[in-house]
Amino acid sequence: MTTTAKPLRVAANQIELAIGGMTCASCAARIEKKLNRLDGVSATVNYATEKATVSYGDGLTPADLIATVEKTGYTAALPPPPTADGTSEAAEPVDELRGLRTRLWVSVALAVPVIALAMVPAWQFTYWQWLSLTLAAPVVVYGGLPFHRAAWTNLRHGAATMDTLVSLGTIAAFGWSLWALFFGTAGTPGMTHPFSFDISRTDGAGNIYLEAAAGVTTFILAGRYFEARSKRTAGAALRALLELGAKDVAVLRDGEETRIPVDQLAVGDRFVVRPGEKIATDGVVDEGSSAVDVSMLTGESVPVEVGRGDTVVGATVNAGGRLVVTATRIGGDTQLAQMSKLVEQAQTGKAAVQRLADRISGVFVPIVIALAAGTLGFWIGNDSGWTAAFTAAVAVLIIACPCALGLATPTALLVGTGRGAQLGILIKGPEMLESTKRVDTVVLDKTGTVTSGKMTLVDVLPAAGQDADELLRLAGALEAASEHPIAQAVATGASRAGVLLPVTGFVNVEGLGVTGTVDGREVLVGRLRLLRERGLDVPQEVEQAATAAQAAGRTAVLAGWDGRAKGVLTVADEVRPTSRAAIAQLRTLGLTPVLLTGDNTTVAKAVAAEVGIDQVIAEVLPADKVDVVKRLQAEGKAVAMVGDGVNDAAALAQADLGLAMGTGTDVAIEASDLTLVRGDLTAAVDAIRLSRRTLRIIKSNLFWAFAYNVAALPLAATGLLNPMIAGAAMAFSSVFVVANSLRLRRFRTAT
């Protein structure tokens, strides 16, 4: 399948809104739901990028859409236009992250002594409870402010999330502690919380829960901080794409070269591209010929030969001679800019995974509130007194406060990502872990993923009666004088066999090969056409060897001297040694491999046959790769994508799970969910196995955290909740969650 990338068509009534105030994936879902209720509106909201892409009818205006978002309890604004270097005029949201970090460190410093005093009776000196109050108050009020704000927003719109549970539990624990200290007996000098494991009814006048309020706030604040820090990198893929282009360009004006910033380039300007330079923008070659390395955009492993009249793409690298190019597209119209839009569209369109804790909280919180209200009514109705009734009701809210829940995801993710880093796997956050569980198809980019991504000398095939060593020695010496990547592959192979001979009279024959004198012989190295045009006899066996090499997906280079072709040297992008075994292991995980590449069909099929892949999609452009992933998703498949180049970035972002080879470009790495530092396809197997294992640990942590809450609720409702039993049980649940997460340290690779 071969298609041509076209500029993306943007609807006249389509805008992008910058959304503020979201605290979790359910917030994004709520905004999306409200917007889509408007007539003629189709909206997608991305929690990670904090953006909403909205298509709307003629009867609405952007102001109407912004008003709808604000009525939902969040902020919305049209993002500022980008500057010349592609960055936003607005400062990056570092202040929010810095503020969250400050809250976290203040909370940690104050909460640790509060928890220590509550858990170690020997440290409970006279008036210790008042010191605990002094330390815990800033944690609950200042540290927990983001949760209280979010809970208030949720309350106004009839929703319940993790924030609601945290805010409700911590306020209940802190509020009851205040009552017990000022109006109960908890403020009595010398009061202690002794270890007592008997279950007895109490009026709660001597119970304080400051350690629960401060501890839960701090634990969950830590999780929120690390989540916010990872979100900051969500737009890095787009920035990295824009940074790929050239920064300045040598423009020809009045016959003289003048270097100007690339953003001052206009359509129709003629500019010079020297060997090794990036092409500044899309254009047509006016003068010169060269080999252009387009692998980072198209995935083709073999450089493309260009000459007068050929089109070239901005950000690709001129690997050969001097070119003069006329600019045809600039700025947002270039292929690089279109790829940036593709990546952003893919990121926005990817369904946000609802956090497991929020899913459970949406059901659990209303039940807890109803149970607390029912408990209060029951005890009042039985004439037990307001103190006992409020004690039981508040105990229900306190015991429901998710201390272990706050640790469930962060600890498992911390241990899992730490172990992954040791194995060369970087997991960016908890959201993509669910994707690893359900993916059933893995799309593999060829160049740099299944293969090494570098042209390598594969074989030396001498003609009858010729010496292979001499063929390599003479051809390699001549090719060493050329800048062409294929020539460099031959030269590198020859240099490993010995010292390269000097060359005189070197001539580069455009698009055909090179000639020169080596060791007293006039040597020609290049295409079959070059040798025939220069009158060399090409034996049938040499021609057949070249044809067979090309049929196998390799590049054939002929060499000859003394009036006769002496043999063929074959160059190819070599398959990584571990690729075949890795693909077999992917199959054992229930995944169907698909080879997707911009390279030609012959090469792709040869590589697929070598590694054991049945389905091949070749000769695709970057936009086509996204379409292939979308098509597979439309067929009901959950798609994982493994790639390493700029041309893979949009597909990595579109896929349900994106895995980038760490040896690839920064753009691919930023657009992915998992990064494989090892640069080895077996790392993809380990990444999926580790991610699935981490997800199982998180789920088991959540189960036991809530199981503790559910088991203790009846005791709280019946007024039998001893504060030390509650504290011990809460501590045990937290210890269990941490211990369960630490099992990930024993994870081993598949090989």
mmCIF file of N, CA and C in Angstrom, residues 687-749:
data_model
loop_
_atom_site.group_PDB
_atom_site.id
_atom_site.type_symbol
_atom_site.label_atom_id
_atom_site.label_comp_id
_atom_site.label_asym_id
_atom_site.label_seq_id
_atom_site.Cartn_x
_atom_site.Cartn_y
_atom_site.Cartn_z
ATOM 1 N N ALA A 687 8.980 -5.328 28.753
ATOM 2 C CA ALA A 687 8.182 -4.157 29.123
ATOM 3 C C ALA A 687 6.719 -4.525 29.286
ATOM 4 N N ILE A 688 6.203 -5.310 28.364
ATOM 5 C CA ILE A 688 4.797 -5.712 28.445
ATOM 6 C C ILE A 688 4.581 -6.645 29.630
ATOM 7 N N ARG A 689 5.505 -7.569 29.846
ATOM 8 C CA ARG A 689 5.369 -8.483 30.985
ATOM 9 C C ARG A 689 5.431 -7.718 32.311
ATOM 10 N N LEU A 690 6.397 -6.792 32.428
ATOM 11 C CA LEU A 690 6.540 -6.024 33.665
ATOM 12 C C LEU A 690 5.327 -5.125 33.893
ATOM 13 N N SER A 691 4.833 -4.501 32.827
ATOM 14 C CA SER A 691 3.683 -3.619 32.958
ATOM 15 C C SER A 691 2.447 -4.399 33.397
ATOM 16 N N ARG A 692 2.254 -5.569 32.812
ATOM 17 C CA ARG A 692 1.107 -6.393 33.204
ATOM 18 C C ARG A 692 1.237 -6.839 34.659
ATOM 19 N N ARG A 693 2.449 -7.185 35.046
ATOM 20 C CA ARG A 693 2.666 -7.601 36.429
ATOM 21 C C ARG A 693 2.423 -6.437 37.389
ATOM 22 N N THR A 694 2.888 -5.241 37.021
ATOM 23 C CA THR A 694 2.672 -4.066 37.864
ATOM 24 C C THR A 694 1.185 -3.764 37.995
ATOM 25 N N LEU A 695 0.450 -3.891 36.897
ATOM 26 C CA LEU A 695 -0.990 -3.652 36.942
ATOM 27 C C LEU A 695 -1.681 -4.646 37.871
ATOM 28 N N ARG A 696 -1.270 -5.908 37.828
ATOM 29 C CA ARG A 696 -1.865 -6.908 38.727
ATOM 30 C C ARG A 696 -1.587 -6.553 40.187
ATOM 31 N N ILE A 697 -0.378 -6.072 40.454
ATOM 32 C CA ILE A 697 -0.038 -5.679 41.824
ATOM 33 C C ILE A 697 -0.895 -4.493 42.268
ATOM 34 N N ILE A 698 -1.065 -3.509 41.380
ATOM 35 C CA ILE A 698 -1.890 -2.345 41.717
ATOM 36 C C ILE A 698 -3.318 -2.777 42.026
ATOM 37 N N LYS A 699 -3.854 -3.669 41.204
ATOM 38 C CA LYS A 699 -5.231 -4.131 41.424
ATOM 39 C C LYS A 699 -5.356 -4.876 42.749
ATOM 40 N N SER A 700 -4.378 -5.707 43.055
ATOM 41 C CA SER A 700 -4.445 -6.430 44.327
ATOM 42 C C SER A 700 -4.282 -5.466 45.500
ATOM 43 N N ASN A 701 -3.440 -4.438 45.334
ATOM 44 C CA ASN A 701 -3.306 -3.421 46.376
ATOM 45 C C ASN A 701 -4.632 -2.708 46.624
ATOM 46 N N LEU A 702 -5.291 -2.333 45.527
ATOM 47 C CA LEU A 702 -6.573 -1.645 45.660
ATOM 48 C C LEU A 702 -7.617 -2.540 46.328
ATOM 49 N N PHE A 703 -7.599 -3.805 45.970
ATOM 50 C CA PHE A 703 -8.570 -4.735 46.566
ATOM 51 C C PHE A 703 -8.390 -4.817 48.077
ATOM 52 N N TRP A 704 -7.142 -5.025 48.511
ATOM 53 C CA TRP A 704 -6.914 -5.182 49.937
ATOM 54 C C TRP A 704 -7.111 -3.870 50.688
ATOM 55 N N ALA A 705 -6.785 -2.738 50.033
ATOM 56 C CA ALA A 705 -7.007 -1.450 50.685
ATOM 57 C C ALA A 705 -8.490 -1.231 50.959
ATOM 58 N N PHE A 706 -9.324 -1.543 49.955
ATOM 59 C CA PHE A 706 -10.757 -1.365 50.149
ATOM 60 C C PHE A 706 -11.356 -2.481 50.997
ATOM 61 N N ALA A 707 -10.766 -3.667 50.921
ATOM 62 C CA ALA A 707 -11.257 -4.763 51.757
ATOM 63 C C ALA A 707 -11.119 -4.406 53.229
ATOM 64 N N TYR A 708 -10.002 -3.748 53.560
ATOM 65 C CA TYR A 708 -9.799 -3.286 54.940
ATOM 66 C C TYR A 708 -10.896 -2.297 55.335
ATOM 67 N N ASN A 709 -11.185 -1.340 54.422
ATOM 68 C CA ASN A 709 -12.236 -0.366 54.717
ATOM 69 C C ASN A 709 -13.589 -1.034 54.922
ATOM 70 N N VAL A 710 -13.929 -1.929 54.001
ATOM 71 C CA VAL A 710 -15.237 -2.578 54.051
ATOM 72 C C VAL A 710 -15.370 -3.442 55.304
ATOM 73 N N ALA A 711 -14.294 -4.158 55.659
ATOM 74 C CA ALA A 711 -14.355 -5.039 56.831
ATOM 75 C C ALA A 711 -14.499 -4.237 58.122
ATOM 76 N N ALA A 712 -13.890 -3.047 58.167
ATOM 77 C CA ALA A 712 -13.917 -2.256 59.395
ATOM 78 C C ALA A 712 -15.163 -1.394 59.519
ATOM 79 N N LEU A 713 -15.863 -1.143 58.403
ATOM 80 C CA LEU A 713 -17.043 -0.285 58.458
ATOM 81 C C LEU A 713 -18.121 -0.785 59.424
ATOM 82 N N PRO A 714 -18.446 -2.084 59.447
ATOM 83 C CA PRO A 714 -19.469 -2.548 60.399
ATOM 84 C C PRO A 714 -19.075 -2.264 61.850
ATOM 85 N N LEU A 715 -17.769 -2.434 62.181
ATOM 86 C CA LEU A 715 -17.333 -2.133 63.546
ATOM 87 C C LEU A 715 -17.545 -0.656 63.861
ATOM 88 N N ALA A 716 -17.222 0.206 62.884
ATOM 89 C CA ALA A 716 -17.401 1.637 63.103
ATOM 90 C C ALA A 716 -18.877 1.983 63.272
ATOM 91 N N ALA A 717 -19.721 1.388 62.427
ATOM 92 C CA ALA A 717 -21.146 1.704 62.476
ATOM 93 C C ALA A 717 -21.791 1.249 63.776
ATOM 94 N N THR A 718 -21.277 0.178 64.377
ATOM 95 C CA THR A 718 -21.856 -0.327 65.631
ATOM 96 C C THR A 718 -21.197 0.279 66.860
ATOM 97 N N GLY A 719 -20.272 1.228 66.632
ATOM 98 C CA GLY A 719 -19.646 1.913 67.755
ATOM 99 C C GLY A 719 -18.589 1.106 68.463
ATOM 100 N N LEU A 720 -18.048 0.093 67.800
ATOM 101 C CA LEU A 720 -17.065 -0.784 68.435
ATOM 102 C C LEU A 720 -15.642 -0.509 67.950
ATOM 103 N N LEU A 721 -15.419 0.634 67.339
ATOM 104 C CA LEU A 721 -14.106 0.898 66.735
ATOM 105 C C LEU A 721 -13.171 1.522 67.753
ATOM 106 N N ASN A 722 -12.264 0.717 68.271
ATOM 107 C CA ASN A 722 -11.227 1.223 69.166
ATOM 108 C C ASN A 722 -10.186 1.966 68.336
ATOM 109 N N PRO A 723 -9.788 3.169 68.729
ATOM 110 C CA PRO A 723 -8.853 3.945 67.900
ATOM 111 C C PRO A 723 -7.530 3.244 67.661
ATOM 112 N N MET A 724 -7.026 2.479 68.636
ATOM 113 C CA MET A 724 -5.745 1.804 68.428
ATOM 114 C C MET A 724 -5.880 0.631 67.471
ATOM 115 N N ILE A 725 -7.042 -0.063 67.524
ATOM 116 C CA ILE A 725 -7.277 -1.136 66.547
ATOM 117 C C ILE A 725 -7.354 -0.530 65.152
ATOM 118 N N ALA A 726 -8.057 0.608 65.056
ATOM 119 C CA ALA A 726 -8.153 1.277 63.757
ATOM 120 C C ALA A 726 -6.776 1.702 63.264
ATOM 121 N N GLY A 727 -5.972 2.269 64.176
ATOM 122 C CA GLY A 727 -4.621 2.688 63.789
ATOM 123 C C GLY A 727 -3.753 1.523 63.378
ATOM 124 N N ALA A 728 -3.826 0.429 64.149
ATOM 125 C CA ALA A 728 -3.024 -0.755 63.831
ATOM 126 C C ALA A 728 -3.456 -1.370 62.511
ATOM 127 N N ALA A 729 -4.780 -1.434 62.322
ATOM 128 C CA ALA A 729 -5.285 -2.022 61.077
ATOM 129 C C ALA A 729 -4.891 -1.167 59.879
ATOM 130 N N MET A 730 -4.984 0.139 60.053
ATOM 131 C CA MET A 730 -4.595 1.040 58.961
ATOM 132 C C MET A 730 -3.101 0.899 58.656
ATOM 133 N N ALA A 731 -2.296 0.814 59.719
ATOM 134 C CA ALA A 731 -0.860 0.641 59.518
ATOM 135 C C ALA A 731 -0.562 -0.681 58.825
ATOM 136 N N PHE A 732 -1.279 -1.746 59.264
ATOM 137 C CA PHE A 732 -1.055 -3.057 58.647
ATOM 138 C C PHE A 732 -1.425 -3.029 57.171
ATOM 139 N N SER A 733 -2.543 -2.385 56.849
ATOM 140 C CA SER A 733 -2.956 -2.339 55.443
ATOM 141 C C SER A 733 -1.913 -1.617 54.601
ATOM 142 N N SER A 734 -1.334 -0.567 55.159
ATOM 143 C CA SER A 734 -0.298 0.166 54.426
ATOM 144 C C SER A 734 0.963 -0.676 54.263
ATOM 145 N N VAL A 735 1.346 -1.364 55.340
ATOM 146 C CA VAL A 735 2.528 -2.234 55.272
ATOM 147 C C VAL A 735 2.303 -3.346 54.253
ATOM 148 N N PHE A 736 1.080 -3.895 54.241
ATOM 149 C CA PHE A 736 0.778 -4.966 53.283
ATOM 150 C C PHE A 736 0.915 -4.464 51.847
ATOM 151 N N VAL A 737 0.384 -3.267 51.593
ATOM 152 C CA VAL A 737 0.446 -2.705 50.244
ATOM 153 C C VAL A 737 1.904 -2.514 49.816
ATOM 154 N N VAL A 738 2.723 -1.986 50.718
ATOM 155 C CA VAL A 738 4.140 -1.782 50.390
ATOM 156 C C VAL A 738 4.837 -3.117 50.147
ATOM 157 N N ALA A 739 4.589 -4.094 51.023
ATOM 158 C CA ALA A 739 5.222 -5.411 50.876
ATOM 159 C C ALA A 739 4.781 -6.085 49.580
ATOM 160 N N ASN A 740 3.514 -5.960 49.256
ATOM 161 C CA ASN A 740 3.001 -6.539 48.016
ATOM 162 C C ASN A 740 3.671 -5.898 46.806
ATOM 163 N N SER A 741 3.859 -4.581 46.871
ATOM 164 C CA SER A 741 4.515 -3.875 45.761
ATOM 165 C C SER A 741 5.973 -4.285 45.614
ATOM 166 N N LEU A 742 6.637 -4.550 46.743
ATOM 167 C CA LEU A 742 8.058 -4.912 46.704
ATOM 168 C C LEU A 742 8.303 -6.241 46.006
ATOM 169 N N ARG A 743 7.248 -7.021 45.809
ATOM 170 C CA ARG A 743 7.423 -8.284 45.074
ATOM 171 C C ARG A 743 7.875 -8.045 43.645
ATOM 172 N N LEU A 744 7.618 -6.848 43.125
ATOM 173 C CA LEU A 744 8.044 -6.529 41.763
ATOM 174 C C LEU A 744 9.556 -6.494 41.629
ATOM 175 N N ARG A 745 10.265 -6.346 42.733
ATOM 176 C CA ARG A 745 11.730 -6.322 42.667
ATOM 177 C C ARG A 745 12.287 -7.662 42.220
ATOM 178 N N ARG A 746 11.481 -8.713 42.334
ATOM 179 C CA ARG A 746 11.942 -10.051 41.940
ATOM 180 C C ARG A 746 11.650 -10.361 40.477
ATOM 181 N N PHE A 747 11.132 -9.380 39.752
ATOM 182 C CA PHE A 747 10.813 -9.602 38.334
ATOM 183 C C PHE A 747 12.086 -9.909 37.546
ATOM 184 N N ARG A 748 12.012 -10.915 36.694
ATOM 185 C CA ARG A 748 13.168 -11.320 35.878
ATOM 186 C C ARG A 748 12.817 -11.236 34.394
ATOM 187 N N THR A 749 13.839 -11.036 33.561
ATOM 188 C CA THR A 749 13.621 -10.962 32.118
ATOM 189 C C THR A 749 13.238 -12.327 31.576
#
